Amino acid sequence: MQVDLWESWFIGGVEIPTRLVLAPMAGVSVQAFRRQGRRYGAGLVCSEMVSVAGIAHRNERTLGYLRVASDEHPLAIQIFGSEPTVMAEAARMVEAAGADIVDINFGCPVKKVTKTGAGCSLLDEPEQAARIVAAVAEATPLPVSVKMRRGTENGSRVCLEVGPRLVEAGAASLTLHPRSAKQMYTGQADHSLTAELVELVDVPVIASGDITSRARAQAVLATTGASAVMVGRAAQGNPWALAEIMGSPADPSREEVVAELLLFIRETVRELGEFRAAGFLKKFYGWYLGRGRFPKPFKQELVMLSTVEEVEMRLLAAAPGAREVLERIEAEQPAVDDALLELPVSIYGGG
């Protein structure tokens, strides 16, 4: 049975206009990425995971992750940490920043996160995980969602034990990426676990992992009963993957590819500043220009250029028609209230 991906659904009281969610990805999910995802069909977009320790210490770069643009809603800001009281305080700051949903990361398998007792390691500490969810749910009226893996070990089914406890503690939605922490991103996501989790809880479950096409999205939704699918790596430099999942053609011209990359570059520079953006953007050149769209040496040439301005000039020289496409895309962009791009004064804990 075909699922209508354009049908809206709810996390708590927040209406999500489509059944496609853009995943939170460290080093990827900046505003430009999220806003692009919304344009191509994502009903919910997510920030990259934000350290509550960084928030507590008022780290300037960490606080920058809490920026919310007016055209990103609904938006989930994802936080990670291991102490309930610190997580609760961070949730209040996420609310003040303008997010619609507080998302908790119990899925990150990276050692620098798990060694602090956060991320996927909390699946081995279900009581502490439940205390964190309860503290966050009590601290804010926003719906609380949780993203988790199947467990830390290969073959683990601990998500089926922990998931219901998190809902009982106050989670309004669960996202399951049914790989183990040890698997990282190898092997296949076992969505039979997603189907089991759906049967165990009475809140929406989002299916994450290996959602790379419309056919795959429809199959996972039909066989698991999940409320939505989450797309991550497939959308990196490739918003047309989101369009294809939502039922639109996904074969962009060279000019369209360059125009989207140029817009992404400009928005990222606005958000991060030119110095930080120059290094951050390099991985995106290969993502956008790969898949046979441009010769590999062209991507390598861009990476070697010193400034973002040089990259723009080289891209336009390779696809002159992209300028007209870019102008059209920019004209269709909603005006962004710059005031909403700044954090409330209270976020900084001062006057």
CSV table of N, CA and C in Angstrom, one decimal, residues 71-188:
chain,number,residue,atom,x,y,z
A,71,ASP,N,12.2,30.6,8.2
A,71,ASP,CA,11.6,29.7,7.3
A,71,ASP,C,12.0,28.2,7.6
A,72,GLU,N,12.6,27.9,8.8
A,72,GLU,CA,13.0,26.6,9.1
A,72,GLU,C,11.9,25.7,9.8
A,73,HIS,N,10.9,26.4,10.2
A,73,HIS,CA,9.9,25.7,11.1
A,73,HIS,C,9.0,24.7,10.3
A,74,PRO,N,8.7,23.5,10.9
A,74,PRO,CA,9.1,23.1,12.2
A,74,PRO,C,10.6,22.6,12.2
A,75,LEU,N,11.2,22.9,13.3
A,75,LEU,CA,12.6,22.6,13.5
A,75,LEU,C,12.9,21.9,14.8
A,76,ALA,N,13.6,20.9,14.8
A,76,ALA,CA,14.1,20.2,16.0
A,76,ALA,C,15.5,20.6,16.3
A,77,ILE,N,15.9,21.0,17.5
A,77,ILE,CA,17.3,21.1,17.8
A,77,ILE,C,17.7,20.0,18.7
A,78,GLN,N,18.8,19.3,18.3
A,78,GLN,CA,19.2,18.1,19.0
A,78,GLN,C,20.3,18.4,20.0
A,79,ILE,N,20.1,17.9,21.2
A,79,ILE,CA,21.1,18.1,22.2
A,79,ILE,C,21.7,16.7,22.7
A,80,PHE,N,22.9,16.7,23.2
A,80,PHE,CA,23.5,15.5,23.8
A,80,PHE,C,24.2,15.8,25.1
A,81,GLY,N,24.1,14.9,26.0
A,81,GLY,CA,24.8,15.0,27.3
A,81,GLY,C,24.4,13.8,28.1
A,82,SER,N,24.9,13.8,29.4
A,82,SER,CA,24.7,12.6,30.2
A,82,SER,C,24.1,13.0,31.6
A,83,GLU,N,23.9,14.3,31.9
A,83,GLU,CA,23.4,14.7,33.2
A,83,GLU,C,22.0,15.3,33.0
A,84,PRO,N,21.0,14.8,33.7
A,84,PRO,CA,19.6,15.3,33.6
A,84,PRO,C,19.5,16.8,33.8
A,85,THR,N,20.1,17.3,34.9
A,85,THR,CA,19.9,18.7,35.2
A,85,THR,C,20.5,19.6,34.1
A,86,VAL,N,21.7,19.2,33.6
A,86,VAL,CA,22.3,20.0,32.5
A,86,VAL,C,21.5,19.9,31.2
A,87,MET,N,21.0,18.8,30.9
A,87,MET,CA,20.1,18.6,29.8
A,87,MET,C,18.9,19.4,29.9
A,88,ALA,N,18.3,19.5,31.1
A,88,ALA,CA,17.1,20.2,31.3
A,88,ALA,C,17.3,21.7,31.0
A,89,GLU,N,18.4,22.2,31.5
A,89,GLU,CA,18.7,23.6,31.3
A,89,GLU,C,19.0,23.9,29.9
A,90,ALA,N,19.6,23.0,29.2
A,90,ALA,CA,19.8,23.2,27.7
A,90,ALA,C,18.5,23.2,27.0
A,91,ALA,N,17.6,22.3,27.4
A,91,ALA,CA,16.3,22.3,26.8
A,91,ALA,C,15.5,23.6,26.9
A,92,ARG,N,15.7,24.3,28.0
A,92,ARG,CA,15.0,25.6,28.2
A,92,ARG,C,15.7,26.6,27.2
A,93,MET,N,16.9,26.5,27.0
A,93,MET,CA,17.6,27.4,26.1
A,93,MET,C,17.2,27.1,24.6
A,94,VAL,N,17.0,25.8,24.3
A,94,VAL,CA,16.6,25.5,23.0
A,94,VAL,C,15.2,26.0,22.7
A,95,GLU,N,14.3,26.0,23.8
A,95,GLU,CA,13.0,26.6,23.7
A,95,GLU,C,13.1,28.1,23.4
A,96,ALA,N,14.0,28.8,24.2
A,96,ALA,CA,14.1,30.2,24.1
A,96,ALA,C,14.7,30.6,22.7
A,97,ALA,N,15.5,29.7,22.1
A,97,ALA,CA,16.1,30.0,20.8
A,97,ALA,C,15.0,29.9,19.7
A,98,GLY,N,13.9,29.3,19.9
A,98,GLY,CA,12.8,29.3,18.9
A,98,GLY,C,12.6,27.9,18.3
A,99,ALA,N,13.2,26.9,18.8
A,99,ALA,CA,12.9,25.5,18.2
A,99,ALA,C,11.5,25.1,18.5
A,100,ASP,N,11.0,24.2,17.7
A,100,ASP,CA,9.7,23.6,17.9
A,100,ASP,C,9.7,22.3,18.7
A,101,ILE,N,10.8,21.6,18.6
A,101,ILE,CA,11.0,20.3,19.2
A,101,ILE,C,12.4,20.2,19.8
A,102,VAL,N,12.5,19.6,21.0
A,102,VAL,CA,13.8,19.2,21.6
A,102,VAL,C,14.1,17.8,21.3
A,103,ASP,N,15.1,17.5,20.6
A,103,ASP,CA,15.5,16.2,20.2
A,103,ASP,C,16.7,15.8,21.1
A,104,ILE,N,16.7,14.6,21.6
A,104,ILE,CA,17.8,14.0,22.5
A,104,ILE,C,18.5,13.0,21.7
A,105,ASN,N,19.9,13.1,21.7
A,105,ASN,CA,20.7,12.1,21.0
A,105,ASN,C,21.1,10.9,21.9
A,106,PHE,N,20.5,9.8,21.6
A,106,PHE,CA,20.9,8.5,22.3
A,106,PHE,C,21.5,7.6,21.2
A,107,GLY,N,22.0,8.1,20.1
A,107,GLY,CA,22.3,7.3,18.9
A,107,GLY,C,23.8,7.5,18.5
A,108,CYS,N,24.4,8.6,18.8
A,108,CYS,CA,25.8,8.8,18.3
A,108,CYS,C,26.8,7.8,18.7
A,109,PRO,N,27.4,7.1,17.8
A,109,PRO,CA,28.4,6.0,18.2
A,109,PRO,C,29.8,6.5,18.3
A,110,VAL,N,30.1,7.8,18.0
A,110,VAL,CA,31.4,8.3,18.0
A,110,VAL,C,32.1,8.3,19.4
A,111,LYS,N,33.3,7.9,19.5
A,111,LYS,CA,33.9,7.6,20.8
A,111,LYS,C,34.0,8.9,21.7
A,112,LYS,N,34.3,10.0,21.1
A,112,LYS,CA,34.4,11.2,21.9
A,112,LYS,C,33.1,11.7,22.5
A,113,VAL,N,32.0,11.1,22.0
A,113,VAL,CA,30.7,11.4,22.6
A,113,VAL,C,30.4,10.3,23.6
A,114,THR,N,30.5,9.0,23.2
A,114,THR,CA,30.1,7.9,24.1
A,114,THR,C,31.0,7.8,25.3
A,115,LYS,N,32.3,8.3,25.2
A,115,LYS,CA,33.2,8.2,26.4
A,115,LYS,C,32.8,9.1,27.5
A,116,THR,N,31.9,10.1,27.2
A,116,THR,CA,31.4,11.0,28.2
A,116,THR,C,30.1,10.5,28.8
A,117,GLY,N,29.7,9.4,28.4
A,117,GLY,CA,28.4,8.8,28.9
A,117,GLY,C,27.2,9.3,28.2
A,118,ALA,N,27.4,9.9,27.0
A,118,ALA,CA,26.3,10.4,26.2
A,118,ALA,C,26.2,9.6,24.9
A,119,GLY,N,25.2,10.0,24.1
A,119,GLY,CA,25.0,9.3,22.8
A,119,GLY,C,24.5,7.9,23.0
A,120,CYS,N,25.0,7.0,22.2
A,120,CYS,CA,24.6,5.6,22.2
A,120,CYS,C,24.9,4.9,23.5
A,121,SER,N,25.9,5.3,24.2
A,121,SER,CA,26.2,4.6,25.5
A,121,SER,C,25.1,4.7,26.5
A,122,LEU,N,24.2,5.6,26.4
A,122,LEU,CA,23.0,5.7,27.3
A,122,LEU,C,22.0,4.6,27.1
A,123,LEU,N,22.1,3.9,26.0
A,123,LEU,CA,21.2,2.7,25.8
A,123,LEU,C,21.6,1.6,26.7
A,124,ASP,N,22.8,1.6,27.2
A,124,ASP,CA,23.3,0.6,28.2
A,124,ASP,C,23.0,1.1,29.6
A,125,GLU,N,22.4,2.3,29.7
A,125,GLU,CA,22.0,2.8,31.1
A,125,GLU,C,20.6,3.3,31.0
A,126,PRO,N,19.6,2.4,30.9
A,126,PRO,CA,18.3,2.8,30.6
A,126,PRO,C,17.6,3.7,31.7
A,127,GLU,N,18.0,3.4,33.0
A,127,GLU,CA,17.5,4.3,34.0
A,127,GLU,C,17.9,5.7,33.9
A,128,GLN,N,19.2,5.9,33.6
A,128,GLN,CA,19.8,7.2,33.4
A,128,GLN,C,19.1,7.9,32.1
A,129,ALA,N,19.0,7.1,31.1
A,129,ALA,CA,18.3,7.6,29.9
A,129,ALA,C,16.9,8.1,30.2
A,130,ALA,N,16.2,7.3,30.9
A,130,ALA,CA,14.8,7.7,31.3
A,130,ALA,C,14.8,9.0,32.2
A,131,ARG,N,15.8,9.1,33.1
A,131,ARG,CA,15.9,10.3,33.9
A,131,ARG,C,16.1,11.5,33.1
A,132,ILE,N,17.0,11.4,32.1
A,132,ILE,CA,17.3,12.5,31.2
A,132,ILE,C,16.0,12.9,30.4
A,133,VAL,N,15.3,12.0,29.8
A,133,VAL,CA,14.1,12.3,29.1
A,133,VAL,C,13.1,13.0,30.0
A,134,ALA,N,12.9,12.5,31.2
A,134,ALA,CA,11.9,13.0,32.2
A,134,ALA,C,12.3,14.4,32.6
A,135,ALA,N,13.6,14.7,32.8
A,135,ALA,CA,14.1,16.0,33.2
A,135,ALA,C,13.8,17.0,32.0
A,136,VAL,N,14.1,16.6,30.8
A,136,VAL,CA,13.9,17.5,29.7
A,136,VAL,C,12.4,17.8,29.4
A,137,ALA,N,11.6,16.7,29.5
A,137,ALA,CA,10.2,16.9,29.3
A,137,ALA,C,9.5,17.8,30.4
A,138,GLU,N,10.1,17.7,31.6
A,138,GLU,CA,9.6,18.6,32.7
A,138,GLU,C,10.0,20.0,32.5
A,139,ALA,N,11.2,20.2,31.9
A,139,ALA,CA,11.8,21.6,31.8
A,139,ALA,C,11.2,22.4,30.7
A,140,THR,N,10.5,21.8,29.7
A,140,THR,CA,10.0,22.6,28.6
A,140,THR,C,8.6,22.1,28.2
A,141,PRO,N,7.8,23.0,27.7
A,141,PRO,CA,6.5,22.5,27.1
A,141,PRO,C,6.6,22.0,25.7
A,142,LEU,N,7.8,22.1,25.1
A,142,LEU,CA,8.0,21.6,23.7
A,142,LEU,C,8.0,20.1,23.7
A,143,PRO,N,7.5,19.5,22.7
A,143,PRO,CA,7.6,18.0,22.6
A,143,PRO,C,9.0,17.6,22.6
A,144,VAL,N,9.3,16.4,23.2
A,144,VAL,CA,10.6,15.8,23.3
A,144,VAL,C,10.7,14.6,22.4
A,145,SER,N,11.6,14.6,21.5
A,145,SER,CA,11.9,13.4,20.7
A,145,SER,C,13.2,12.8,21.0
A,146,VAL,N,13.4,11.5,20.7
A,146,VAL,CA,14.7,10.8,21.0
A,146,VAL,C,15.1,10.1,19.8
A,147,LYS,N,16.4,10.2,19.4
A,147,LYS,CA,17.0,9.4,18.3
A,147,LYS,C,17.9,8.4,18.9
A,148,MET,N,17.7,7.1,18.5
A,148,MET,CA,18.6,6.1,19.1
A,148,MET,C,18.9,5.0,18.1
A,149,ARG,N,19.9,4.2,18.4
A,149,ARG,CA,20.3,3.1,17.6
A,149,ARG,C,19.7,1.8,18.2
A,150,ARG,N,19.9,0.7,17.6
A,150,ARG,CA,19.4,-0.6,18.1
A,150,ARG,C,20.1,-1.0,19.5
A,151,GLY,N,21.3,-0.5,19.6
A,151,GLY,CA,22.1,-0.8,20.8
A,151,GLY,C,23.6,-0.6,20.5
A,152,THR,N,24.4,-0.9,21.5
A,152,THR,CA,25.9,-0.7,21.2
A,152,THR,C,26.5,-1.9,20.5
A,153,GLU,N,25.9,-3.1,20.8
A,153,GLU,CA,26.5,-4.3,20.2
A,153,GLU,C,25.8,-4.8,19.0
A,154,ASN,N,26.5,-5.5,18.1
A,154,ASN,CA,25.8,-6.1,16.9
A,154,ASN,C,24.8,-7.1,17.4
A,155,GLY,N,23.6,-7.0,16.7
A,155,GLY,CA,22.5,-7.9,17.1
A,155,GLY,C,21.7,-7.5,18.3
A,156,SER,N,22.1,-6.4,18.9
A,156,SER,CA,21.4,-5.9,20.1
A,156,SER,C,19.9,-5.6,19.8
A,157,ARG,N,19.1,-5.9,20.8
A,157,ARG,CA,17.6,-5.5,20.7
A,157,ARG,C,17.2,-4.6,21.8
A,158,VAL,N,18.3,-4.0,22.4
A,158,VAL,CA,18.0,-3.2,23.6
A,158,VAL,C,17.1,-2.0,23.3
A,159,CYS,N,17.0,-1.5,22.1
A,159,CYS,CA,16.1,-0.4,21.7
A,159,CYS,C,14.7,-0.7,22.0
A,160,LEU,N,14.3,-2.0,22.0
A,160,LEU,CA,13.0,-2.5,22.2
A,160,LEU,C,12.6,-2.5,23.7
A,161,GLU,N,13.7,-2.5,24.5
A,161,GLU,CA,13.5,-2.4,26.0
A,161,GLU,C,13.5,-1.0,26.4
A,162,VAL,N,14.4,-0.2,25.8
A,162,VAL,CA,14.6,1.2,26.3
A,162,VAL,C,13.5,2.1,25.7
A,163,GLY,N,13.1,1.9,24.5
A,163,GLY,CA,12.1,2.8,23.8
A,163,GLY,C,10.9,3.0,24.6
A,164,PRO,N,10.2,1.9,25.1
A,164,PRO,CA,9.0,2.2,25.8
A,164,PRO,C,9.2,2.9,27.2
A,165,ARG,N,10.4,2.7,27.8
A,165,ARG,CA,10.7,3.4,29.0
A,165,ARG,C,10.9,4.9,28.7
A,166,LEU,N,11.4,5.2,27.6
A,166,LEU,CA,11.6,6.7,27.2
A,166,LEU,C,10.3,7.3,27.0
A,167,VAL,N,9.3,6.6,26.4
A,167,VAL,CA,8.0,7.1,26.1
A,167,VAL,C,7.3,7.3,27.5
A,168,GLU,N,7.4,6.4,28.4
A,168,GLU,CA,6.8,6.5,29.7
A,168,GLU,C,7.4,7.7,30.4
A,169,ALA,N,8.7,8.0,30.2
A,169,ALA,CA,9.3,9.2,30.8
A,169,ALA,C,9.0,10.5,30.2
A,170,GLY,N,8.3,10.5,29.0
A,170,GLY,CA,7.9,11.7,28.5
A,170,GLY,C,8.2,12.0,27.0
A,171,ALA,N,8.9,11.0,26.3
A,171,ALA,CA,9.2,11.2,24.9
A,171,ALA,C,7.9,11.2,24.1
A,172,ALA,N,7.8,12.2,23.2
A,172,ALA,CA,6.6,12.3,22.3
A,172,ALA,C,6.8,11.7,21.0
A,173,SER,N,8.1,11.2,20.7
A,173,SER,CA,8.4,10.6,19.4
A,173,SER,C,9.7,9.9,19.6
A,174,LEU,N,9.9,8.8,18.8
A,174,LEU,CA,11.2,8.1,18.8
A,174,LEU,C,11.6,7.9,17.4
A,175,THR,N,13.0,8.1,17.2
A,175,THR,CA,13.6,7.8,15.9
A,175,THR,C,14.5,6.6,16.1
A,176,LEU,N,14.4,5.6,15.2
A,176,LEU,CA,15.2,4.4,15.4
A,176,LEU,C,16.1,4.3,14.1
A,177,HIS,N,17.4,4.2,14.3
A,177,HIS,CA,18.3,3.9,13.3
A,177,HIS,C,18.8,2.4,13.7
A,178,PRO,N,18.2,1.4,13.1
A,178,PRO,CA,18.5,0.1,13.5
A,178,PRO,C,19.8,-0.6,13.1
A,179,ARG,N,20.9,0.2,13.4
A,179,ARG,CA,22.2,-0.4,13.3
A,179,ARG,C,22.8,-0.3,14.7
A,180,SER,N,23.8,-1.1,15.0
A,180,SER,CA,24.5,-1.0,16.3
A,180,SER,C,25.5,0.1,16.3
A,181,ALA,N,26.0,0.5,17.4
A,181,ALA,CA,27.1,1.5,17.5
A,181,ALA,C,28.3,0.9,16.8
A,182,LYS,N,28.6,-0.4,17.0
A,182,LYS,CA,29.8,-1.0,16.5
A,182,LYS,C,29.7,-1.0,14.9
A,183,GLN,N,28.5,-1.1,14.4
A,183,GLN,CA,28.3,-1.1,12.9
A,183,GLN,C,28.7,0.2,12.3
A,184,MET,N,28.5,1.3,13.1
A,184,MET,CA,28.6,2.7,12.5
A,184,MET,C,27.6,2.8,11.3
A,185,TYR,N,28.2,2.8,10.1
A,185,TYR,CA,27.3,2.9,8.9
A,185,TYR,C,27.5,1.8,8.0
A,186,THR,N,28.0,0.7,8.5
A,186,THR,CA,28.2,-0.5,7.6
A,186,THR,C,27.0,-1.4,7.7
A,187,GLY,N,27.0,-2.4,6.8
A,187,GLY,CA,25.9,-3.3,6.8
A,187,GLY,C,24.6,-2.6,6.4
A,188,GLN,N,23.5,-3.3,6.8
A,188,GLN,CA,22.2,-2.8,6.5
A,188,GLN,C,21.4,-2.5,7.8
